[in-house]
Amino acid sequence: MNHIVNYNLHTHTYRCNHASGTDEEYVLKAIEKGIKVLGFSDHAPFKDIHHYGMRMDYEELDGYIKSISSLKEKYKDQIEIHIGLEIEYDKKYLSYYRELLNNGIEYLILGQHCYYENGEVRYWMKHIDDFDGVKKYCSSIVEAMKTGLFLYVCHPDFSASNIKDPKILEYIGKVLGEASVKYDVPLEVNCGGILGNNYNSIINGTQCYPNHYTFSEISKYKAKVVIGMDVHSPEAILNIPSNFLKRFVDKHNLNLLKEIKIK
């Protein structure tokens, strides 16, 4: 099949409690769709945080690694499978990120969904509605890039859902595009925001990821970008028309990686 890329490293599982399907169903659908490299990256657990409906519990981590490892061996002649996690960054968890990468997790992708304040979860998407909030969001991502622990940044334009000012949206692209090049950490064109939306309005509008204004700025830096399907069901794998993704990439003249190497 003719796809814009033949990889996807942004795949969730039922363990996060907002996705469906078995691990093997994702693998079989990926093989059917012609995917050559499939990475599982469910929402990572934290030892000290129980967050039902957003991430797996820490007690599920070993089972996750064993399940994907088994599928990796079973289907090794048909598809390349990797074990990863999507995780938020906070400097207090630096040793934990390294622990994950030394104990069965092959890669981490940065999904900066939230931060914790006074014991409460605060989502960047919901709690950013001004320029100061956006600057804090961008700073946290740049700090994560500096560590060298993350393979790429998921939906860098995540906070765009609450922001309508083009200049602020362009600011996100400027800061993260510049840091992406400096620290050699790619940025993701996320397909999760495309499902259920009008393609033309996303190409030209201000919808949350992939965001027109943010990626227009990212392109100026020739920052490397990857495609992330962000699938939460087996049926969603490559459920985005390749011609749409190609239009978005071409429109912004993005420096798209045709393949990704797991470090």
PDB file of C-alpha atoms in Angstrom:
ATOM      1  CA  MET A   1       0.000   0.000   0.000  1.00  0.00           C
ATOM      2  CA  ASN A   2       1.209   3.527  -0.751  1.00  0.00           C
ATOM      3  CA  HIS A   3       1.542   5.441   2.535  1.00  0.00           C
ATOM      4  CA  ILE A   4       3.329   8.680   3.290  1.00  0.00           C
ATOM      5  CA  VAL A   5       5.335   6.710   5.898  1.00  0.00           C
ATOM      6  CA  ASN A   6       5.408   3.022   6.848  1.00  0.00           C
ATOM      7  CA  TYR A   7       5.889   3.432  10.594  1.00  0.00           C
ATOM      8  CA  ASN A   8       3.844   4.357  13.640  1.00  0.00           C
ATOM      9  CA  LEU A   9       5.383   4.658  17.098  1.00  0.00           C
ATOM     10  CA  HIS A  10       2.320   6.220  18.756  1.00  0.00           C
ATOM     11  CA  THR A  11       0.001   3.337  19.644  1.00  0.00           C
ATOM     12  CA  HIS A  12      -2.097   3.014  22.799  1.00  0.00           C
ATOM     13  CA  THR A  13      -3.625   0.006  24.531  1.00  0.00           C
ATOM     14  CA  TYR A  14      -6.667  -0.734  26.683  1.00  0.00           C
ATOM     15  CA  ARG A  15      -4.566  -0.223  29.831  1.00  0.00           C
ATOM     16  CA  CYS A  16      -4.934   3.569  29.707  1.00  0.00           C
ATOM     17  CA  ASN A  17      -8.708   3.055  30.034  1.00  0.00           C
ATOM     18  CA  HIS A  18      -9.603   5.281  27.083  1.00  0.00           C
ATOM     19  CA  ALA A  19      -8.492   2.904  24.319  1.00  0.00           C
ATOM     20  CA  SER A  20      -9.883  -0.412  23.089  1.00  0.00           C
ATOM     21  CA  GLY A  21      -8.735  -3.623  21.454  1.00  0.00           C
ATOM     22  CA  THR A  22      -6.155  -6.259  22.343  1.00  0.00           C
ATOM     23  CA  ASP A  23      -2.450  -5.770  21.788  1.00  0.00           C
ATOM     24  CA  GLU A  24      -2.459  -8.466  19.111  1.00  0.00           C
ATOM     25  CA  GLU A  25      -5.337  -6.817  17.236  1.00  0.00           C
ATOM     26  CA  TYR A  26      -3.208  -3.700  16.809  1.00  0.00           C
ATOM     27  CA  VAL A  27      -0.374  -5.800  15.402  1.00  0.00           C
ATOM     28  CA  LEU A  28      -2.620  -7.677  12.977  1.00  0.00           C
ATOM     29  CA  LYS A  29      -4.241  -4.470  11.734  1.00  0.00           C
ATOM     30  CA  ALA A  30      -0.832  -2.845  11.265  1.00  0.00           C
ATOM     31  CA  ILE A  31       0.340  -5.820   9.195  1.00  0.00           C
ATOM     32  CA  GLU A  32      -2.862  -5.686   7.136  1.00  0.00           C
ATOM     33  CA  LYS A  33      -2.327  -1.962   6.465  1.00  0.00           C
ATOM     34  CA  GLY A  34       1.274  -2.402   5.374  1.00  0.00           C
ATOM     35  CA  ILE A  35       2.964  -0.863   8.408  1.00  0.00           C
ATOM     36  CA  LYS A  36       6.584  -2.016   8.643  1.00  0.00           C
ATOM     37  CA  VAL A  37       7.456  -0.615  12.088  1.00  0.00           C
ATOM     38  CA  LEU A  38       4.934  -0.520  14.936  1.00  0.00           C
ATOM     39  CA  GLY A  39       5.766   0.988  18.293  1.00  0.00           C
ATOM     40  CA  PHE A  40       3.483   0.665  21.301  1.00  0.00           C
ATOM     41  CA  SER A  41       3.580   3.777  23.480  1.00  0.00           C
ATOM     42  CA  ASP A  42       0.733   3.638  25.937  1.00  0.00           C
ATOM     43  CA  HIS A  43       0.339   6.360  28.544  1.00  0.00           C
ATOM     44  CA  ALA A  44       3.051   5.678  31.109  1.00  0.00           C
ATOM     45  CA  PRO A  45       2.361   5.005  34.755  1.00  0.00           C
ATOM     46  CA  PHE A  46       4.005   6.816  37.634  1.00  0.00           C
ATOM     47  CA  LYS A  47       4.789   5.011  40.869  1.00  0.00           C
ATOM     48  CA  ASP A  48       3.199   7.707  43.018  1.00  0.00           C
ATOM     49  CA  ILE A  49       0.234   8.699  40.831  1.00  0.00           C
ATOM     50  CA  HIS A  50      -2.988   6.761  40.267  1.00  0.00           C
ATOM     51  CA  HIS A  51      -4.746   8.385  37.352  1.00  0.00           C
ATOM     52  CA  TYR A  52      -7.651   6.223  36.169  1.00  0.00           C
ATOM     53  CA  GLY A  53      -8.902   7.072  32.708  1.00  0.00           C
ATOM     54  CA  MET A  54      -5.632   8.682  31.601  1.00  0.00           C
ATOM     55  CA  ARG A  55      -2.794   6.204  32.162  1.00  0.00           C
ATOM     56  CA  MET A  56      -2.077   2.621  33.114  1.00  0.00           C
ATOM     57  CA  ASP A  57      -1.374   1.809  36.743  1.00  0.00           C
ATOM     58  CA  TYR A  58       2.211   1.029  37.696  1.00  0.00           C
ATOM     59  CA  GLU A  59       1.212  -2.555  38.520  1.00  0.00           C
ATOM     60  CA  GLU A  60       0.314  -3.080  34.854  1.00  0.00           C
ATOM     61  CA  LEU A  61       3.728  -2.128  33.492  1.00  0.00           C
ATOM     62  CA  ASP A  62       5.353  -5.565  33.685  1.00  0.00           C
ATOM     63  CA  GLY A  63       2.389  -7.186  31.944  1.00  0.00           C
ATOM     64  CA  TYR A  64       2.535  -4.537  29.220  1.00  0.00           C
ATOM     65  CA  ILE A  65       6.224  -5.211  28.552  1.00  0.00           C
ATOM     66  CA  LYS A  66       5.716  -8.991  28.556  1.00  0.00           C
ATOM     67  CA  SER A  67       2.736  -8.809  26.201  1.00  0.00           C
ATOM     68  CA  ILE A  68       4.465  -6.619  23.608  1.00  0.00           C
ATOM     69  CA  SER A  69       7.682  -8.627  23.909  1.00  0.00           C
ATOM     70  CA  SER A  70       5.744 -11.798  23.133  1.00  0.00           C
ATOM     71  CA  LEU A  71       4.129 -10.224  20.071  1.00  0.00           C
ATOM     72  CA  LYS A  72       7.489  -8.872  18.970  1.00  0.00           C
ATOM     73  CA  GLU A  73       8.819 -12.429  18.818  1.00  0.00           C
ATOM     74  CA  LYS A  74       5.670 -13.997  17.394  1.00  0.00           C
ATOM     75  CA  TYR A  75       5.439 -11.621  14.423  1.00  0.00           C
ATOM     76  CA  LYS A  76       9.136 -10.868  13.912  1.00  0.00           C
ATOM     77  CA  ASP A  77       9.034 -12.149  10.328  1.00  0.00           C
ATOM     78  CA  GLN A  78       6.115  -9.870   9.409  1.00  0.00           C
ATOM     79  CA  ILE A  79       6.607  -6.603  11.265  1.00  0.00           C
ATOM     80  CA  GLU A  80       9.153  -4.790  13.448  1.00  0.00           C
ATOM     81  CA  ILE A  81       7.676  -4.100  16.896  1.00  0.00           C
ATOM     82  CA  HIS A  82       9.039  -1.835  19.636  1.00  0.00           C
ATOM     83  CA  ILE A  83       8.065  -1.241  23.267  1.00  0.00           C
ATOM     84  CA  GLY A  84       7.731   2.387  24.315  1.00  0.00           C
ATOM     85  CA  LEU A  85       5.743   4.745  26.503  1.00  0.00           C
ATOM     86  CA  GLU A  86       4.209   8.169  26.076  1.00  0.00           C
ATOM     87  CA  ILE A  87       4.999  10.186  29.179  1.00  0.00           C
ATOM     88  CA  GLU A  88       4.937  13.696  30.647  1.00  0.00           C
ATOM     89  CA  TYR A  89       8.118  15.444  31.734  1.00  0.00           C
ATOM     90  CA  ASP A  90       8.981  16.713  35.182  1.00  0.00           C
ATOM     91  CA  LYS A  91      12.575  16.990  36.338  1.00  0.00           C
ATOM     92  CA  LYS A  92      11.783  15.190  39.575  1.00  0.00           C
ATOM     93  CA  TYR A  93      11.223  12.015  37.518  1.00  0.00           C
ATOM     94  CA  LEU A  94      14.595  12.010  35.719  1.00  0.00           C
ATOM     95  CA  SER A  95      15.801   8.869  37.488  1.00  0.00           C
ATOM     96  CA  TYR A  96      12.477   7.167  36.745  1.00  0.00           C
ATOM     97  CA  TYR A  97      12.781   7.840  33.001  1.00  0.00           C
ATOM     98  CA  ARG A  98      16.242   6.270  33.037  1.00  0.00           C
ATOM     99  CA  GLU A  99      14.936   3.339  35.058  1.00  0.00           C
ATOM    100  CA  LEU A 100      12.244   2.685  32.439  1.00  0.00           C
ATOM    101  CA  LEU A 101      14.785   2.813  29.607  1.00  0.00           C
ATOM    102  CA  ASN A 102      17.028   0.346  31.446  1.00  0.00           C
ATOM    103  CA  ASN A 103      14.245  -2.140  32.185  1.00  0.00           C
ATOM    104  CA  GLY A 104      12.469  -3.193  29.015  1.00  0.00           C
ATOM    105  CA  ILE A 105      11.252   0.130  27.598  1.00  0.00           C
ATOM    106  CA  GLU A 106      13.012   0.884  24.301  1.00  0.00           C
ATOM    107  CA  TYR A 107      11.920   4.491  23.860  1.00  0.00           C
ATOM    108  CA  LEU A 108       9.969   7.333  25.429  1.00  0.00           C
ATOM    109  CA  ILE A 109       7.938   9.903  23.522  1.00  0.00           C
ATOM    110  CA  LEU A 110       7.077  13.154  25.250  1.00  0.00           C
ATOM    111  CA  GLY A 111       3.351  13.816  25.569  1.00  0.00           C
ATOM    112  CA  GLN A 112       3.152  16.929  27.746  1.00  0.00           C
ATOM    113  CA  HIS A 113      -0.544  16.663  28.602  1.00  0.00           C
ATOM    114  CA  CYS A 114      -0.535  17.902  32.162  1.00  0.00           C
ATOM    115  CA  TYR A 115       1.324  18.959  35.246  1.00  0.00           C
ATOM    116  CA  TYR A 116       0.528  18.443  38.917  1.00  0.00           C
ATOM    117  CA  GLU A 117      -0.116  21.348  41.236  1.00  0.00           C
ATOM    118  CA  ASN A 118      -1.001  21.004  44.921  1.00  0.00           C
ATOM    119  CA  GLY A 119      -1.801  17.345  44.334  1.00  0.00           C
ATOM    120  CA  GLU A 120      -4.219  18.059  41.490  1.00  0.00           C
ATOM    121  CA  VAL A 121      -3.805  17.289  37.813  1.00  0.00           C
ATOM    122  CA  ARG A 122      -3.945  20.308  35.518  1.00  0.00           C
ATOM    123  CA  TYR A 123      -4.169  19.746  31.783  1.00  0.00           C
ATOM    124  CA  TRP A 124      -2.229  22.126  29.569  1.00  0.00           C
ATOM    125  CA  MET A 125      -5.067  21.909  27.048  1.00  0.00           C
ATOM    126  CA  LYS A 126      -7.648  23.126  29.552  1.00  0.00           C
ATOM    127  CA  HIS A 127      -5.575  25.468  31.659  1.00  0.00           C
ATOM    128  CA  ILE A 128      -3.681  27.419  29.029  1.00  0.00           C
ATOM    129  CA  ASP A 129      -5.638  30.419  27.837  1.00  0.00           C
ATOM    130  CA  ASP A 130      -2.968  33.111  27.918  1.00  0.00           C
ATOM    131  CA  PHE A 131       0.535  33.814  26.690  1.00  0.00           C
ATOM    132  CA  ASP A 132       2.185  33.195  30.068  1.00  0.00           C
ATOM    133  CA  GLY A 133       0.725  29.695  30.194  1.00  0.00           C
ATOM    134  CA  VAL A 134       1.958  28.932  26.684  1.00  0.00           C
ATOM    135  CA  LYS A 135       5.466  30.086  27.596  1.00  0.00           C
ATOM    136  CA  LYS A 136       5.492  27.728  30.595  1.00  0.00           C
ATOM    137  CA  TYR A 137       4.234  24.891  28.388  1.00  0.00           C
ATOM    138  CA  CYS A 138       6.971  25.484  25.811  1.00  0.00           C
ATOM    139  CA  SER A 139       9.666  25.833  28.484  1.00  0.00           C
ATOM    140  CA  SER A 140       8.745  22.464  30.000  1.00  0.00           C
ATOM    141  CA  ILE A 141       9.062  20.778  26.595  1.00  0.00           C
ATOM    142  CA  VAL A 142      12.406  22.440  25.833  1.00  0.00           C
ATOM    143  CA  GLU A 143      13.716  21.326  29.238  1.00  0.00           C
ATOM    144  CA  ALA A 144      12.682  17.767  28.381  1.00  0.00           C
ATOM    145  CA  MET A 145      14.413  17.938  24.985  1.00  0.00           C
ATOM    146  CA  LYS A 146      17.675  18.903  26.666  1.00  0.00           C
ATOM    147  CA  THR A 147      17.775  15.621  28.593  1.00  0.00           C
ATOM    148  CA  GLY A 148      18.163  13.495  25.468  1.00  0.00           C
ATOM    149  CA  LEU A 149      15.775  10.927  26.961  1.00  0.00           C
ATOM    150  CA  PHE A 150      12.899  11.370  24.512  1.00  0.00           C
ATOM    151  CA  LEU A 151      12.742   9.999  20.981  1.00  0.00           C
ATOM    152  CA  TYR A 152      10.400  12.757  19.829  1.00  0.00           C
ATOM    153  CA  VAL A 153       7.782  15.261  21.021  1.00  0.00           C
ATOM    154  CA  CYS A 154       4.138  14.215  20.561  1.00  0.00           C
ATOM    155  CA  HIS A 155       1.633  16.830  19.372  1.00  0.00           C
ATOM    156  CA  PRO A 156       3.811  19.886  20.115  1.00  0.00           C
ATOM    157  CA  ASP A 157       0.737  21.981  19.288  1.00  0.00           C
ATOM    158  CA  PHE A 158      -1.341  20.242  21.984  1.00  0.00           C
ATOM    159  CA  SER A 159      -2.125  23.461  23.838  1.00  0.00           C
ATOM    160  CA  ALA A 160      -3.533  25.022  20.653  1.00  0.00           C
ATOM    161  CA  SER A 161      -7.066  23.802  21.398  1.00  0.00           C
ATOM    162  CA  ASN A 162      -7.607  26.676  23.813  1.00  0.00           C
ATOM    163  CA  ILE A 163      -5.629  29.298  21.886  1.00  0.00           C
ATOM    164  CA  LYS A 164      -6.987  31.191  18.891  1.00  0.00           C
ATOM    165  CA  ASP A 165      -4.421  33.971  18.521  1.00  0.00           C
ATOM    166  CA  PRO A 166      -2.219  33.138  15.483  1.00  0.00           C
ATOM    167  CA  LYS A 167       0.756  34.973  16.999  1.00  0.00           C
ATOM    168  CA  ILE A 168       0.691  32.772  20.087  1.00  0.00           C
ATOM    169  CA  LEU A 169       0.300  29.645  17.970  1.00  0.00           C
ATOM    170  CA  GLU A 170       3.265  30.763  15.865  1.00  0.00           C
ATOM    171  CA  TYR A 171       5.246  31.362  19.066  1.00  0.00           C
ATOM    172  CA  ILE A 172       4.837  27.678  19.960  1.00  0.00           C
ATOM    173  CA  GLY A 173       6.246  26.726  16.571  1.00  0.00           C
ATOM    174  CA  LYS A 174       9.127  29.181  16.866  1.00  0.00           C
ATOM    175  CA  VAL A 175      10.287  28.048  20.307  1.00  0.00           C
ATOM    176  CA  LEU A 176       9.834  24.324  19.719  1.00  0.00           C
ATOM    177  CA  GLY A 177      11.088  24.406  16.139  1.00  0.00           C
ATOM    178  CA  GLU A 178      14.286  26.124  17.244  1.00  0.00           C
ATOM    179  CA  ALA A 179      14.784  23.707  20.167  1.00  0.00           C
ATOM    180  CA  SER A 180      14.041  20.698  17.962  1.00  0.00           C
ATOM    181  CA  VAL A 181      16.956  21.584  15.700  1.00  0.00           C
ATOM    182  CA  LYS A 182      19.259  22.525  18.590  1.00  0.00           C
ATOM    183  CA  TYR A 183      18.720  19.272  20.503  1.00  0.00           C
ATOM    184  CA  ASP A 184      17.945  17.067  17.483  1.00  0.00           C
ATOM    185  CA  VAL A 185      14.555  15.935  18.796  1.00  0.00           C
ATOM    186  CA  PRO A 186      11.842  15.588  16.098  1.00  0.00           C
ATOM    187  CA  LEU A 187       8.325  16.990  16.441  1.00  0.00           C
ATOM    188  CA  GLU A 188       5.187  15.014  15.664  1.00  0.00           C
ATOM    189  CA  VAL A 189       2.457  15.712  13.146  1.00  0.00           C
ATOM    190  CA  ASN A 190      -0.264  14.068  15.183  1.00  0.00           C
ATOM    191  CA  CYS A 191      -3.139  12.313  13.416  1.00  0.00           C
ATOM    192  CA  GLY A 192      -5.310  12.062  16.522  1.00  0.00           C
ATOM    193  CA  GLY A 193      -6.662  15.571  16.024  1.00  0.00           C
ATOM    194  CA  ILE A 194      -7.676  14.815  12.457  1.00  0.00           C
ATOM    195  CA  LEU A 195     -10.234  12.094  13.078  1.00  0.00           C
ATOM    196  CA  GLY A 196     -13.760  13.451  12.858  1.00  0.00           C
ATOM    197  CA  ASN A 197     -12.686  16.873  11.600  1.00  0.00           C
ATOM    198  CA  ASN A 198     -13.043  18.544   8.248  1.00  0.00           C
ATOM    199  CA  TYR A 199      -9.777  18.135   6.364  1.00  0.00           C
ATOM    200  CA  ASN A 200      -9.902  21.502   4.606  1.00  0.00           C
ATOM    201  CA  SER A 201     -10.534  23.396   7.827  1.00  0.00           C
ATOM    202  CA  ILE A 202      -7.512  21.733   9.422  1.00  0.00           C
ATOM    203  CA  ILE A 203      -5.319  22.487   6.429  1.00  0.00           C
ATOM    204  CA  ASN A 204      -6.121  26.189   6.741  1.00  0.00           C
ATOM    205  CA  GLY A 205      -7.527  26.670  10.230  1.00  0.00           C
ATOM    206  CA  THR A 206      -6.556  26.880  13.878  1.00  0.00           C
ATOM    207  CA  GLN A 207      -7.690  23.464  15.086  1.00  0.00           C
ATOM    208  CA  CYS A 208      -5.707  21.677  17.717  1.00  0.00           C
ATOM    209  CA  TYR A 209      -3.058  19.472  16.179  1.00  0.00           C
ATOM    210  CA  PRO A 210      -1.896  19.446  13.539  1.00  0.00           C
ATOM    211  CA  ASN A 211      -2.040  23.202  13.782  1.00  0.00           C
ATOM    212  CA  HIS A 212      -1.582  25.309  10.663  1.00  0.00           C
ATOM    213  CA  TYR A 213       0.066  28.297  12.353  1.00  0.00           C
ATOM    214  CA  THR A 214       2.376  26.282  14.592  1.00  0.00           C
ATOM    215  CA  PHE A 215       3.687  24.094  11.790  1.00  0.00           C
ATOM    216  CA  SER A 216       4.079  27.051   9.450  1.00  0.00           C
ATOM    217  CA  GLU A 217       6.622  28.348  11.953  1.00  0.00           C
ATOM    218  CA  ILE A 218       8.214  24.953  12.631  1.00  0.00           C
ATOM    219  CA  SER A 219       8.900  24.601   8.909  1.00  0.00           C
ATOM    220  CA  LYS A 220      11.058  27.735   8.903  1.00  0.00           C
ATOM    221  CA  TYR A 221      13.617  25.938  11.064  1.00  0.00           C
ATOM    222  CA  LYS A 222      13.624  22.789   8.910  1.00  0.00           C
ATOM    223  CA  ALA A 223      13.004  20.856  12.119  1.00  0.00           C
ATOM    224  CA  LYS A 224      12.604  17.127  11.653  1.00  0.00           C
ATOM    225  CA  VAL A 225       9.003  15.922  11.901  1.00  0.00           C
ATOM    226  CA  VAL A 226       7.479  12.465  12.231  1.00  0.00           C
ATOM    227  CA  ILE A 227       3.981  11.129  11.678  1.00  0.00           C
ATOM    228  CA  GLY A 228       2.251   9.822  14.807  1.00  0.00           C
ATOM    229  CA  MET A 229      -1.122   8.152  14.402  1.00  0.00           C
ATOM    230  CA  ASP A 230      -1.976   8.343  18.121  1.00  0.00           C
ATOM    231  CA  VAL A 231      -4.348   5.411  17.680  1.00  0.00           C
ATOM    232  CA  HIS A 232      -6.649   4.272  20.461  1.00  0.00           C
ATOM    233  CA  SER A 233      -8.243   1.372  18.569  1.00  0.00           C
ATOM    234  CA  PRO A 234      -6.929  -1.109  15.977  1.00  0.00           C
ATOM    235  CA  GLU A 235      -9.394   0.238  13.397  1.00  0.00           C
ATOM    236  CA  ALA A 236      -7.826   3.701  13.633  1.00  0.00           C
ATOM    237  CA  ILE A 237      -4.480   2.542  12.227  1.00  0.00           C
ATOM    238  CA  LEU A 238      -3.973   4.370   8.942  1.00  0.00           C
ATOM    239  CA  ASN A 239      -7.585   5.538   9.045  1.00  0.00           C
ATOM    240  CA  ILE A 240      -6.335   8.928   7.871  1.00  0.00           C
ATOM    241  CA  PRO A 241      -6.099   9.321   4.097  1.00  0.00           C
ATOM    242  CA  SER A 242      -2.435   9.468   3.078  1.00  0.00           C
ATOM    243  CA  ASN A 243      -3.249  12.167   0.539  1.00  0.00           C
ATOM    244  CA  PHE A 244      -4.410  14.449   3.370  1.00  0.00           C
ATOM    245  CA  LEU A 245      -1.203  13.956   5.334  1.00  0.00           C
ATOM    246  CA  LYS A 246       0.785  14.553   2.176  1.00  0.00           C
ATOM    247  CA  ARG A 247      -1.128  17.799   1.574  1.00  0.00           C
ATOM    248  CA  PHE A 248      -0.347  19.011   5.088  1.00  0.00           C
ATOM    249  CA  VAL A 249       3.341  18.064   4.862  1.00  0.00           C
ATOM    250  CA  ASP A 250       3.707  19.590   1.400  1.00  0.00           C
ATOM    251  CA  LYS A 251       1.783  22.751   2.266  1.00  0.00           C
ATOM    252  CA  HIS A 252       4.209  23.521   5.078  1.00  0.00           C
ATOM    253  CA  ASN A 253       7.268  22.090   3.334  1.00  0.00           C
ATOM    254  CA  LEU A 254       7.979  19.955   6.397  1.00  0.00           C
ATOM    255  CA  ASN A 255      11.202  18.023   6.887  1.00  0.00           C
ATOM    256  CA  LEU A 256       9.481  14.650   7.227  1.00  0.00           C
ATOM    257  CA  LEU A 257      11.466  11.617   8.386  1.00  0.00           C
ATOM    258  CA  LYS A 258      10.591   8.630   6.208  1.00  0.00           C
ATOM    259  CA  GLU A 259      11.847   6.277   8.918  1.00  0.00           C
ATOM    260  CA  ILE A 260      12.770   6.454  12.579  1.00  0.00           C
ATOM    261  CA  LYS A 261      15.658   4.684  14.275  1.00  0.00           C
ATOM    262  CA  ILE A 262      15.122   3.556  17.854  1.00  0.00           C
ATOM    263  CA  LYS A 263      18.260   4.629  19.696  1.00  0.00           C
TER     264      LYS A 263
END
